[in-house]
Coordinates of C-alpha atoms in Angstrom, one line a residue:
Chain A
X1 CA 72.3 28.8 -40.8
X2 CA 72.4 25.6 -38.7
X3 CA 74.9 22.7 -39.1
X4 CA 74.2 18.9 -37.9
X5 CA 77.7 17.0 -37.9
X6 CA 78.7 13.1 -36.7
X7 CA 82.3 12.9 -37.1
X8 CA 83.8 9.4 -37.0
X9 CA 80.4 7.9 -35.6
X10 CA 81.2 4.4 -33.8
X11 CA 78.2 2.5 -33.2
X12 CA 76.3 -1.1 -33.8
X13 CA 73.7 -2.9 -32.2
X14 CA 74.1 -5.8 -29.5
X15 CA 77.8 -5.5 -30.0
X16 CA 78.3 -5.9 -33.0
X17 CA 79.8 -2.5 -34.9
X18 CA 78.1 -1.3 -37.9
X19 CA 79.4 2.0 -38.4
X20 CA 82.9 2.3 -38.3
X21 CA 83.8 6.2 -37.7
X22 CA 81.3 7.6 -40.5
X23 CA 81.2 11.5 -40.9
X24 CA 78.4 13.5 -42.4
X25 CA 77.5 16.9 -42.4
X26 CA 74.3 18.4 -43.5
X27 CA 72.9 22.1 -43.4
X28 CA 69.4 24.2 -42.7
X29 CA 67.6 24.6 -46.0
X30 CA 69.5 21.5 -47.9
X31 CA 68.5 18.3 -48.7
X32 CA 71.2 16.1 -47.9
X33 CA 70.8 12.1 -49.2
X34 CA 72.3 9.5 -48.1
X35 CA 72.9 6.2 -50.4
X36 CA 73.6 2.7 -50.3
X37 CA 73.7 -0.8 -50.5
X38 CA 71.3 -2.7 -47.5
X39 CA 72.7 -3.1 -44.4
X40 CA 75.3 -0.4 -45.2
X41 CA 74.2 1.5 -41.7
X42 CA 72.3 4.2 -43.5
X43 CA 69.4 3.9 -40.9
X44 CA 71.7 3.1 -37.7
X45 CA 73.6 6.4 -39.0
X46 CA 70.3 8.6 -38.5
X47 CA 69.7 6.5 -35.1
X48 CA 72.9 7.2 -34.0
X49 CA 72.3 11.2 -34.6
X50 CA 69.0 11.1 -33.1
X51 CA 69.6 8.8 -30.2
X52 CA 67.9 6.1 -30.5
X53 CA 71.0 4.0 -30.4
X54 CA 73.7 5.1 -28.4
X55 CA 76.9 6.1 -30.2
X56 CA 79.9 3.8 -29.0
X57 CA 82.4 6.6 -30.0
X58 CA 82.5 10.2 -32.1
X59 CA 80.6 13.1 -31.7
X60 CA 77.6 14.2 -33.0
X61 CA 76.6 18.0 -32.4
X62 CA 74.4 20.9 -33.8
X63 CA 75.7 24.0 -34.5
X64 CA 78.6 23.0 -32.1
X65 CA 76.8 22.0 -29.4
X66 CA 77.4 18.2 -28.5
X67 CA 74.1 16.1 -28.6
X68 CA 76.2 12.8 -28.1
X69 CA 75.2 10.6 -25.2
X70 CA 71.9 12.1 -24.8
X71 CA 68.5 10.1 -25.4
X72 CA 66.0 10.6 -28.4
X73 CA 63.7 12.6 -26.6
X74 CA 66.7 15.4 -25.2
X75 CA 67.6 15.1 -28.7
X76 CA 64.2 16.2 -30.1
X77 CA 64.1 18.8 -27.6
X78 CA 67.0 20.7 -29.6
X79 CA 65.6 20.4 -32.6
X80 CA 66.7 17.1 -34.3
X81 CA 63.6 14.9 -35.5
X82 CA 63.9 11.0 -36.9
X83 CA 61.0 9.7 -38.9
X84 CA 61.9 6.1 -38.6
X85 CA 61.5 3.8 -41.7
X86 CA 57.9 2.7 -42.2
X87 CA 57.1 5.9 -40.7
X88 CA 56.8 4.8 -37.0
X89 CA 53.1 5.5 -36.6
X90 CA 51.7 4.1 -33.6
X91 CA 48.7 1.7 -34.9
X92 CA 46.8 0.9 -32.4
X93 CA 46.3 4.9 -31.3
X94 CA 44.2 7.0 -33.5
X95 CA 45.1 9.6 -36.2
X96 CA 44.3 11.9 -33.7
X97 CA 46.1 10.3 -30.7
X98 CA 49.2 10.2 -33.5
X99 CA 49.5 13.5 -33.9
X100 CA 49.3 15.0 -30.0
X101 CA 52.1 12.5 -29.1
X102 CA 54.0 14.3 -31.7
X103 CA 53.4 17.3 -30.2
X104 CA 54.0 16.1 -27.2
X105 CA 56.8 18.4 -25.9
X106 CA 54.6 21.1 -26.8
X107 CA 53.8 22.7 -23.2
X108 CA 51.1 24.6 -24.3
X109 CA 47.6 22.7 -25.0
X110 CA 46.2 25.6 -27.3
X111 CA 49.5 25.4 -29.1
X112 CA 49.1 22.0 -29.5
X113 CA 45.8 22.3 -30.9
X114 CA 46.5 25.2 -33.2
X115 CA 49.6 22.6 -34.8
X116 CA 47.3 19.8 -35.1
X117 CA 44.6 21.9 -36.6
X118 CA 46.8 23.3 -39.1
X119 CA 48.1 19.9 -40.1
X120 CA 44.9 18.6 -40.8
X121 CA 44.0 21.5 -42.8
X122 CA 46.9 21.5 -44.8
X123 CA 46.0 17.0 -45.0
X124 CA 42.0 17.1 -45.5
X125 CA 42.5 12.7 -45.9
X126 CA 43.8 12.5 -42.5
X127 CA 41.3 15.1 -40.8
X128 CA 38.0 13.3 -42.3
X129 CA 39.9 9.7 -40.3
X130 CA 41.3 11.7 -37.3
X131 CA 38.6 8.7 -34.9
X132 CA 40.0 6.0 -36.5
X133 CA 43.7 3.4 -35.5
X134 CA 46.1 4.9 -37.9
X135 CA 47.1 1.2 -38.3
X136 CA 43.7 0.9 -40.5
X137 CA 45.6 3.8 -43.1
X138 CA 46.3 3.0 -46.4
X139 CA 50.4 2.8 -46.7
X140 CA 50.1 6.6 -48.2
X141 CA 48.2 8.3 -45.6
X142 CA 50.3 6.7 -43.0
X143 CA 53.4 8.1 -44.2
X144 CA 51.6 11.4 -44.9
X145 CA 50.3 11.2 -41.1
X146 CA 54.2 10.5 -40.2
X147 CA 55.6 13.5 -42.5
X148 CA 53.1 16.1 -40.7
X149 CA 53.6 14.3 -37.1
X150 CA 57.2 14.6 -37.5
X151 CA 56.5 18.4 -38.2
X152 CA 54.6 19.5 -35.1
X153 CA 57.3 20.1 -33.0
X154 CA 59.2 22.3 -35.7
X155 CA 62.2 21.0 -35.5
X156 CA 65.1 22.5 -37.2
X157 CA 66.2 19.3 -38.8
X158 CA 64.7 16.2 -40.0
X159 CA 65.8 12.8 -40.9
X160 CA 63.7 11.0 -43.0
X161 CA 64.3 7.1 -42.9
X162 CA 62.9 6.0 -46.5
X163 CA 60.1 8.4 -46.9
X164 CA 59.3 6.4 -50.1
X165 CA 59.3 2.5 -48.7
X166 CA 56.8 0.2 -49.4
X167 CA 54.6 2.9 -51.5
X168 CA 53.4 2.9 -55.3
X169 CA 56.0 4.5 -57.4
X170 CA 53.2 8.1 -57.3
X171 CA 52.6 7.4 -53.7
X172 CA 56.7 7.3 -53.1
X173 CA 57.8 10.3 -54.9
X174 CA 55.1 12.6 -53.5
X175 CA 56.3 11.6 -50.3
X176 CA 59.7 12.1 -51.0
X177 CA 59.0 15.5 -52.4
X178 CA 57.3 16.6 -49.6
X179 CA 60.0 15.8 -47.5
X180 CA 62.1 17.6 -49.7
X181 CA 60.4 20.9 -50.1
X182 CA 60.8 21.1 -46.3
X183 CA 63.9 22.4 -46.8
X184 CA 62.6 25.4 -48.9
X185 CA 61.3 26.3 -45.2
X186 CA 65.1 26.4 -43.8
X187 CA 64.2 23.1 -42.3
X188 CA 67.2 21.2 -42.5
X189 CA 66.5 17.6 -44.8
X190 CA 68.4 14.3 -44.4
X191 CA 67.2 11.5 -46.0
X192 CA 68.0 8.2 -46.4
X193 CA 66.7 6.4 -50.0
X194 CA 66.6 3.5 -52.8
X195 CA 65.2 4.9 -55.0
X196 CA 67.9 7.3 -55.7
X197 CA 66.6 8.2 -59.1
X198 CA 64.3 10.5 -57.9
X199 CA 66.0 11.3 -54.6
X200 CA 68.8 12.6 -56.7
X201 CA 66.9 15.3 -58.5
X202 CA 66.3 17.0 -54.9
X203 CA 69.5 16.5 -53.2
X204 CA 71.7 19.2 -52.4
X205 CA 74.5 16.8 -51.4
X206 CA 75.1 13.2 -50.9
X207 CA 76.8 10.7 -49.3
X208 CA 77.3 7.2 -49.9
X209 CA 78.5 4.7 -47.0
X210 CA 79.3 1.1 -47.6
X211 CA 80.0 -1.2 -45.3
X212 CA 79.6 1.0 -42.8
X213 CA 82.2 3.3 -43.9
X214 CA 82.1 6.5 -46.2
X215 CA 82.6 5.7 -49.7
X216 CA 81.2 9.3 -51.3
X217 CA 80.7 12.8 -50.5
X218 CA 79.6 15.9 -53.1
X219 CA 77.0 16.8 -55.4
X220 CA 74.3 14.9 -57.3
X221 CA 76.5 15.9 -60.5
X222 CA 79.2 15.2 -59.0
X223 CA 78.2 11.5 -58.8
X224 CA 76.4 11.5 -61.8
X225 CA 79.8 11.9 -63.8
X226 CA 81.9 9.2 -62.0
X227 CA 79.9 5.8 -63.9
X228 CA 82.0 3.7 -61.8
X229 CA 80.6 4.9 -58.7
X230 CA 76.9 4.9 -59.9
X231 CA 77.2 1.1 -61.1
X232 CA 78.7 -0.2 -57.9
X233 CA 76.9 1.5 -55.2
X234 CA 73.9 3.0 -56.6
X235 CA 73.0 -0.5 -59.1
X236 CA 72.3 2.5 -62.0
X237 CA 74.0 1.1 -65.2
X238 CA 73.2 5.1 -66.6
Chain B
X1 CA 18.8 -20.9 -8.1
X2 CA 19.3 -18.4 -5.3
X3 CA 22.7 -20.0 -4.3
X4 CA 23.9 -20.1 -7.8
X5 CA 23.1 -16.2 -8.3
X6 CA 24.8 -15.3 -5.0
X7 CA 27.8 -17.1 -6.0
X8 CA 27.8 -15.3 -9.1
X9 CA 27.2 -12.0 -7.8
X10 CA 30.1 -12.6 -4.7
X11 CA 32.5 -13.9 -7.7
X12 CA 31.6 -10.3 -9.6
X13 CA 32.5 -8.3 -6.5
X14 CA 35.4 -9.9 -5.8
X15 CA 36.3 -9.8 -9.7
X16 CA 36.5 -6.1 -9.4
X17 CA 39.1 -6.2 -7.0
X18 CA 41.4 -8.7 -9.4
X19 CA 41.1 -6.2 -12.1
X20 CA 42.7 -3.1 -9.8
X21 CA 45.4 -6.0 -9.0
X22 CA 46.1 -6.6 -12.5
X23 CA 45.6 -3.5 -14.7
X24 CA 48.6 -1.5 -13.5
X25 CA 50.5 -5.2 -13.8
X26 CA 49.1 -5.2 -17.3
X27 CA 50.5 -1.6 -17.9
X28 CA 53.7 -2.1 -16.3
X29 CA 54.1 -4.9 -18.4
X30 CA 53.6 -3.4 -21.7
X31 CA 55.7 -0.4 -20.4
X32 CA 58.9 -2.1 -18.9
X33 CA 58.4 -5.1 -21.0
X34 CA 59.0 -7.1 -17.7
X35 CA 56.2 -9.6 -16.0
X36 CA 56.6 -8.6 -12.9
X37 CA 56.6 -11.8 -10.1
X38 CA 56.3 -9.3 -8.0
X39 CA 52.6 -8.2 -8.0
X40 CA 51.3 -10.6 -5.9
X41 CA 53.7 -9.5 -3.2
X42 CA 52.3 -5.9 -3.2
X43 CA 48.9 -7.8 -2.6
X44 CA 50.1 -9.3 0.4
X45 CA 52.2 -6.3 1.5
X46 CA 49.3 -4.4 0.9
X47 CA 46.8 -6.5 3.5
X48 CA 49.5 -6.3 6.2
X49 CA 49.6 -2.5 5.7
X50 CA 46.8 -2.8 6.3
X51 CA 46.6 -5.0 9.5
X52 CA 48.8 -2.8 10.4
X53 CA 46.6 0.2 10.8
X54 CA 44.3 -1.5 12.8
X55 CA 46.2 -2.7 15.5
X56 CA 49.2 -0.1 15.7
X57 CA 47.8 3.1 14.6
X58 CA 44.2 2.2 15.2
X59 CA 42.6 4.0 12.0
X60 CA 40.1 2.4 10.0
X61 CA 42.1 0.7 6.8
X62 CA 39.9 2.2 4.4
X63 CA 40.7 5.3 5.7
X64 CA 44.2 4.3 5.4
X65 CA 43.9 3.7 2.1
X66 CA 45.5 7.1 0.5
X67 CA 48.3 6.5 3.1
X68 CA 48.8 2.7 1.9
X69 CA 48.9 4.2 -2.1
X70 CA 51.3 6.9 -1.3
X71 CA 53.8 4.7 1.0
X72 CA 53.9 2.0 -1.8
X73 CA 54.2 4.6 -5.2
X74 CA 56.7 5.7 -3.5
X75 CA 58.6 2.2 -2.7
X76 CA 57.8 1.5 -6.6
X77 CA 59.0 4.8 -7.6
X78 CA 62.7 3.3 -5.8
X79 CA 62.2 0.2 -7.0
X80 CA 61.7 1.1 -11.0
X81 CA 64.7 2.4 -12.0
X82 CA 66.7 -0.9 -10.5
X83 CA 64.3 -2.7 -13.4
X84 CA 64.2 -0.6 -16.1
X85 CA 68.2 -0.9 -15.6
X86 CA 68.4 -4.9 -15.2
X87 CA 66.2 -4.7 -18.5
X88 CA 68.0 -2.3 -20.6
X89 CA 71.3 -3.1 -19.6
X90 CA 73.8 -4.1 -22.5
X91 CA 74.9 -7.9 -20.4
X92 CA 73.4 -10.8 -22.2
X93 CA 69.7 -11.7 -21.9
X94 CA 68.3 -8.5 -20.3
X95 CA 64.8 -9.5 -20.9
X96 CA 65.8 -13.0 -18.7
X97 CA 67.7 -11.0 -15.9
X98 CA 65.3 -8.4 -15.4
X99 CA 62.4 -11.7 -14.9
X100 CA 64.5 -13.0 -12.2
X101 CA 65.5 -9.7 -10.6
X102 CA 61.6 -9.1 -10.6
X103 CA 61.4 -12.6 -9.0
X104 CA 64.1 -11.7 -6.4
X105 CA 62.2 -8.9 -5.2
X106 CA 59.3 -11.1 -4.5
X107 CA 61.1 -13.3 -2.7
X108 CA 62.7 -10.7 -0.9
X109 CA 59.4 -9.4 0.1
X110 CA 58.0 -12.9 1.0
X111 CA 61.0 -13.8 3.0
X112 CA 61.2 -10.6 5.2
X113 CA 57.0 -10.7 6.1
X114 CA 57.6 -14.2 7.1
X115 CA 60.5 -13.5 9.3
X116 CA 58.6 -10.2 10.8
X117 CA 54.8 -11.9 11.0
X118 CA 55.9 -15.9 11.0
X119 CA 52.8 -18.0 8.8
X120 CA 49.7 -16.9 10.7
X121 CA 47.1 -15.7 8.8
X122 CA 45.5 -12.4 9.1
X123 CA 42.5 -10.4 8.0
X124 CA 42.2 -6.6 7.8
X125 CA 39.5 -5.5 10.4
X126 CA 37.4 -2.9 8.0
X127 CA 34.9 -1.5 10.7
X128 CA 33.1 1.0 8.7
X129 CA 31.7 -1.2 6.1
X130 CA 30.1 -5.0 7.8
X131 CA 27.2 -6.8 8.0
X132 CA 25.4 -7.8 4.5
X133 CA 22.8 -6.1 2.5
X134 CA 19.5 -7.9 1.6
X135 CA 18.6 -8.1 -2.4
X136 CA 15.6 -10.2 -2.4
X137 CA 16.5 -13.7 -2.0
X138 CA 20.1 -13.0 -1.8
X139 CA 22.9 -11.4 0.8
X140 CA 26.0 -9.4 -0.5
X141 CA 28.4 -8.5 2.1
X142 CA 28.8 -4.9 2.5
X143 CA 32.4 -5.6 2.5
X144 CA 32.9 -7.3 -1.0
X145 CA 30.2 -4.2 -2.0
X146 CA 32.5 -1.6 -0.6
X147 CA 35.4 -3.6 -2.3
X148 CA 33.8 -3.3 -5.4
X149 CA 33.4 0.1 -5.2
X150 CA 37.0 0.8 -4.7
X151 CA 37.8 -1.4 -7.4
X152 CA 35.2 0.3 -9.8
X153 CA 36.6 4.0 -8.4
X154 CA 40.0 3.2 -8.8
X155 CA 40.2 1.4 -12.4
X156 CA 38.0 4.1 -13.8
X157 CA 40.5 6.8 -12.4
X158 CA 43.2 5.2 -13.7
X159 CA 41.5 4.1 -17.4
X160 CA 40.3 7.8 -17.5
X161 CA 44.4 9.0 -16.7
X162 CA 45.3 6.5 -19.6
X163 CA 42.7 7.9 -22.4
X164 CA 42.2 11.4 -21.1
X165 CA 45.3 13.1 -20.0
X166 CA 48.7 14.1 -21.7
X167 CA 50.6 11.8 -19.8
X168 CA 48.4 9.0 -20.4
X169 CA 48.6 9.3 -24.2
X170 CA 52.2 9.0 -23.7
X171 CA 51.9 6.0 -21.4
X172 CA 50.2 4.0 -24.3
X173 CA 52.2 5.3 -26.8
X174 CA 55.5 4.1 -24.2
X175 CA 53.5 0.7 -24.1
X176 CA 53.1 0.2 -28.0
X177 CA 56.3 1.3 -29.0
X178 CA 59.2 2.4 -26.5
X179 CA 61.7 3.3 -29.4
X180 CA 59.3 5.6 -31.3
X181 CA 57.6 7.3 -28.3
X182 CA 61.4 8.0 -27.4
X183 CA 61.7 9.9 -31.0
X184 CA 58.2 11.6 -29.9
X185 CA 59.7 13.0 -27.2
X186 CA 58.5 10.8 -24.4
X187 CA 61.0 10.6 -21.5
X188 CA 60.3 6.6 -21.6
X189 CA 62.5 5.9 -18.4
X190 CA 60.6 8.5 -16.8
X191 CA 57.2 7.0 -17.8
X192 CA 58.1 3.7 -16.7
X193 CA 59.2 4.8 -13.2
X194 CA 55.9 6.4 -13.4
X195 CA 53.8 3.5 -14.1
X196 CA 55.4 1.4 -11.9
X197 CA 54.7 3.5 -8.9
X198 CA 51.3 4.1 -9.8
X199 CA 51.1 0.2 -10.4
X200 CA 52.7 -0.5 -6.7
X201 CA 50.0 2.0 -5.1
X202 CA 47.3 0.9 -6.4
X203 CA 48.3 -3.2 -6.4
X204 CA 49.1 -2.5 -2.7
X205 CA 45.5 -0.4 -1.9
X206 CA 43.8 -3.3 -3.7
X207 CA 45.4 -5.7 -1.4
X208 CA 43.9 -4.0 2.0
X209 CA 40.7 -4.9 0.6
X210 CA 41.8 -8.4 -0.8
X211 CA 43.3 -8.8 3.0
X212 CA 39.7 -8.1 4.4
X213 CA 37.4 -10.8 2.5
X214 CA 40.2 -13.2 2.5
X215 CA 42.4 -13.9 5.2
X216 CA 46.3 -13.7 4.2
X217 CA 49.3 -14.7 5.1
X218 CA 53.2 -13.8 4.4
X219 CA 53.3 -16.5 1.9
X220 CA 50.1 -15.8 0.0
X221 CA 51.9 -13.4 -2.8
X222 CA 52.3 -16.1 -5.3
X223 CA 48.6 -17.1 -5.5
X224 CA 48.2 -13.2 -5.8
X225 CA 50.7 -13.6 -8.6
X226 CA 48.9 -16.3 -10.5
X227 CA 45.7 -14.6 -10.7
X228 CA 47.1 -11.6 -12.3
X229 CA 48.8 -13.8 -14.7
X230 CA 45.1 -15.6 -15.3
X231 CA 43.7 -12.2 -15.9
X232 CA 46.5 -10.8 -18.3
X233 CA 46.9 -14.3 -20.3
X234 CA 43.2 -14.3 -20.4
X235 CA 42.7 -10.5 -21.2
X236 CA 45.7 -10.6 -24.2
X237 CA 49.3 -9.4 -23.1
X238 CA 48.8 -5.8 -23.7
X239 CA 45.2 -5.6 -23.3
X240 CA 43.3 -2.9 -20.7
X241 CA 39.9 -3.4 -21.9
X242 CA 40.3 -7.6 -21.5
X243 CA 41.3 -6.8 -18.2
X244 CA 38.2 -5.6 -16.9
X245 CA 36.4 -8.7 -18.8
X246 CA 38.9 -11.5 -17.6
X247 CA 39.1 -9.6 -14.1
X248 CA 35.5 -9.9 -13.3
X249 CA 35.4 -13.6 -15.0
X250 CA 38.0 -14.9 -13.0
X251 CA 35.9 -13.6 -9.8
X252 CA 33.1 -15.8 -10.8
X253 CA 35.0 -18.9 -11.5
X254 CA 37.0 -18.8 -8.3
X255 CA 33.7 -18.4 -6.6
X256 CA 31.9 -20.9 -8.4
X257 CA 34.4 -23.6 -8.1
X258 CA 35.0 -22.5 -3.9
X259 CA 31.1 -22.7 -3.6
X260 CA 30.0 -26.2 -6.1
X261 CA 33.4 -28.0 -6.1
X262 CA 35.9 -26.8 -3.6
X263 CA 38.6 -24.5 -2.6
X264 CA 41.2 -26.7 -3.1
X265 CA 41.0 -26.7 -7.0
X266 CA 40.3 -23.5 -7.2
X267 CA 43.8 -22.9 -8.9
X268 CA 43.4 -26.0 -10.8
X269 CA 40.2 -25.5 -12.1
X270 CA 41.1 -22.0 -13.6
X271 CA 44.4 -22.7 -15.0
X272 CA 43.0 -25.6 -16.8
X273 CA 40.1 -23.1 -18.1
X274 CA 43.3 -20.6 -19.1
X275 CA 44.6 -23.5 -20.8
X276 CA 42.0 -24.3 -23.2
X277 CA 41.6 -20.3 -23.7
X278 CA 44.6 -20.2 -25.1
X279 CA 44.5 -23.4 -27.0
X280 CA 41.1 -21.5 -28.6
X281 CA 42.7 -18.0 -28.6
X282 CA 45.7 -17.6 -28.2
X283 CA 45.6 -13.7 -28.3
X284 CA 42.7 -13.4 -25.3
X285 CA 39.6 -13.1 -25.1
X286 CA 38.6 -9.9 -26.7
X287 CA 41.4 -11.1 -29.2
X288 CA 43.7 -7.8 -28.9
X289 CA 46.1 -8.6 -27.2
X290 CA 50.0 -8.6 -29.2
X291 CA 51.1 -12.0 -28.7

């Protein structure tokens, strides 16, 4: 089993701190979640890990080994994978062109191929639009494009940054619960979500930061029992 | 009618060549996220290289061509990484520093040809390709043909690198998006080096063949520089395929205005054109560009 960690995570943008030592932990074949309120450093957390933003101070490491300081694309190369929030498709490339620059550190072109073809099996929508700009998706097949682009490289773990944004409420949790089911793979799961309702019937564990500080960390009945804790961070008056 | 149809068809040839100069600007642009002041200066740098293998090495320029790309992608591949560092630095205003750290270079470059060759103007001596060919009623010079050619060679290698390799994918995908191509696994420092230096080598090839239809001098990088701004702002920031449009257009108005108005307003004439562009269209031409 593999093991991402941050421990005590120090990092911000233009120099202004966001996260101030945050810890997380999450495992291969879990769904770990992580909650709350905007601007809490939920996504700058997962940017942080997969280095996009460079972390000021802490450590981030898998299975022991230290992935702090280096940049995304090192990082990717041991196994960590960041879907960004929105998805991070490129628009003005095709579905096509999508998909074999997220194979890109493939080596092999007939590997390549055989990934992509087996994505677009498994998503018939995106192989009957694989000419046209992936900006021209609906919001639904872009994220599903995102999901399986995210996949190619079969990474070991992946952080979802709001699988469900800016879809319909059907649209959202299929996405979510595709991202989920990775994990019944052995692919580690790390997402970040609002709509925690649903998010919380697949997590395994979850953390809640605020203010760019851990407030919460344990079980989705765990939280569930504590009302104070669901009211204030999660907005659920259950 | 036969002098209008020559100018035209001089103005396309020598269009070609402004579209080699300012695609790889284009690209380097979108890639570093830097307007490079700089290009004009590989123009110039280019011609002189290209002087220079006439009268010390005594080889034919165009033969000297490969030599002239290698000897500048390589300077470029030095230069990059002292711009991609200006621009992603963590000081204040990156995007401002790295402008006039492009701009110092140029001035760098213009200020150490003027010491070495003084203000005297030059042209490239191409042997192989003079004279003019006959087309009816009008006379193209072989040279501006042969110029053509190169241009037409060289932008379709380096469009067919951007839409039909590996690398190429990732160059666009840099170009659109450095953050996510970075999650994609693109090594986006390494691409940027990498455009750059292909940028400088073929700016500076381009310039050999500028240097023989035009005279140059040490000081001539900044009209150089302009043009490739005309053809960008015109094509849409961002834009390859406006580029071989605007390219080819601006030929034809510099030629049109030389030949019907005069070479004095030649600057003049087009900017004010660029102007009401962008007053119509503020996103180019083909309307693609990002800004």
């Amino acid at each position: 089993m593999s093991v991402l960690t941050a421990r005590d995570v120090v990092t911000g943008y233009s120099g202004v701190e966001i996260l101030h030592r945050v810890s997380a932990e999450a495992r291969s074949g879990e769904v770990t979640c992580i909650f709350g309120p905007n601007g809490c450093g939920k996504s700058t957390l997962l940017k942080a890990v997969a280095g996009a933003i460079r972390t000021w101070q802490g450590e981030v490491a898998l299975d022991g080994e230290p992935l702090t300081g280096l940049a995304s694309h090192e990082v990717l190369r041991r196994g960590v994978a960041l879907m960004p929030q929105g998805g991070g498709i490129f628009p003005h490339l095709t579905v096509r062109e999508n998909l074999e620059i997220g194979a890109h550190t493939v080596r092999s072109r007939a590997d390549r191929e055989a990934r992509i073809g087996e994505v677009l099996q498994e998503n018939p929508r995106l192989a009957d639009r694989i000419r046209i700009h992936a900006g021209s998706l609906s919001g639904g097949e872009q994220m599903m494009l995102a999901i399986a682009r995210a996949l190619l490289v079969r990474p070991s773990f992946v952080l979802f940054d709001e699988p469900s944004a800016g879809l319909s409420p059907k649209l959202a949790g299929e996405a979510m619960h595709r991202a989920a089911s990775l994990a019944e793979r052995g692919v580690g799961v790390v997402m970040v979500e609002q709509n925690i309702r649903e998010a919380m019937r697949v997590a395994d564990r979850i953390y809640i930061l605020a203010a760019g500080e851990n407030r919460f960390e344990g079980t989705p009945a765990a939280i569930e029992s504590d009302k104070q804790l669901m009211e204030l961070y999660l907005g659920a008056s259950a | 009618m036969s002098l209008l149809i020559q100018t035209i068809l001089n103005g396309l040839l020598v269009g070609g060549l402004f579209v080699t100069l300012s695609i790889g600007f284009s690209l380097s642009f979108g890639v570093l996220d830097v307007v490079d002041f700089a290009v004009g200066e590989w123009v110039m740098l280019g011609a002189f290289a290209g002087v220079a293998s006439t009268t010390w090495l005594r080889i034919d320029p165009i033969a000297f061509l490969p030599v002239v790309f290698v000897f500048f992608a390589v300077v470029g591949w030095l230069v990059a990484p002292l711009i991609y560092r200006v621009r992603n630095s963590r000081n204040a205003r990156p995007a401002l520093m790295a402008l006039a750290f492009t701009f110092g270079l140029a001035t760098l470059a213009r200020g150490g040809m003027l010491t070495a060759v003084g203000f005297d103007p030059r042209t490239v001596k191409i042997g192989v390709v003079q004279g003019t060919v006959t087309l009816g009623a009008v006379e193209i010079p072989t040279l501006r043909l042969a110029g053509f050619a190169f241009a037409a060679v060289a932008t379709g290698l380096f469009m067919l690198f951007l839409y039909r390799t590996r690398t190429g994918l990732a160059v666009r995908a840099v170009a659109q998006n450095k953050e996510i191509a970075g999650l994609m696994g693109v090594d986006v420092k390494r691409t940027s080096n990498f455009v750059y230096s292909l940028y400088a080598g073929l700016t500076s090839m381009a310039g050999v063949l500028i240097g023989g239809i035009y005279s140059i001098t040490a000081q001539d990088g900044p009209t150089y520089t302009l043009m490739a701004f005309f053809v960008v702002v015109l094509a849409g920031l961002g834009s390859v395929g406006g580029v071989l449009v605007a390219g080819l257009v601006l030929g034809v108005l510099e030629s049109l205005v030389t030949v019907y108005v005069s070479a004095d307003f030649t600057l003049a004439i087009v900017f004010g054109i660029l102007f009401l562009v962008l007053v119509i269209s503020p996103r180019g031409i083909l309307r693609r560009g990002t800004a």
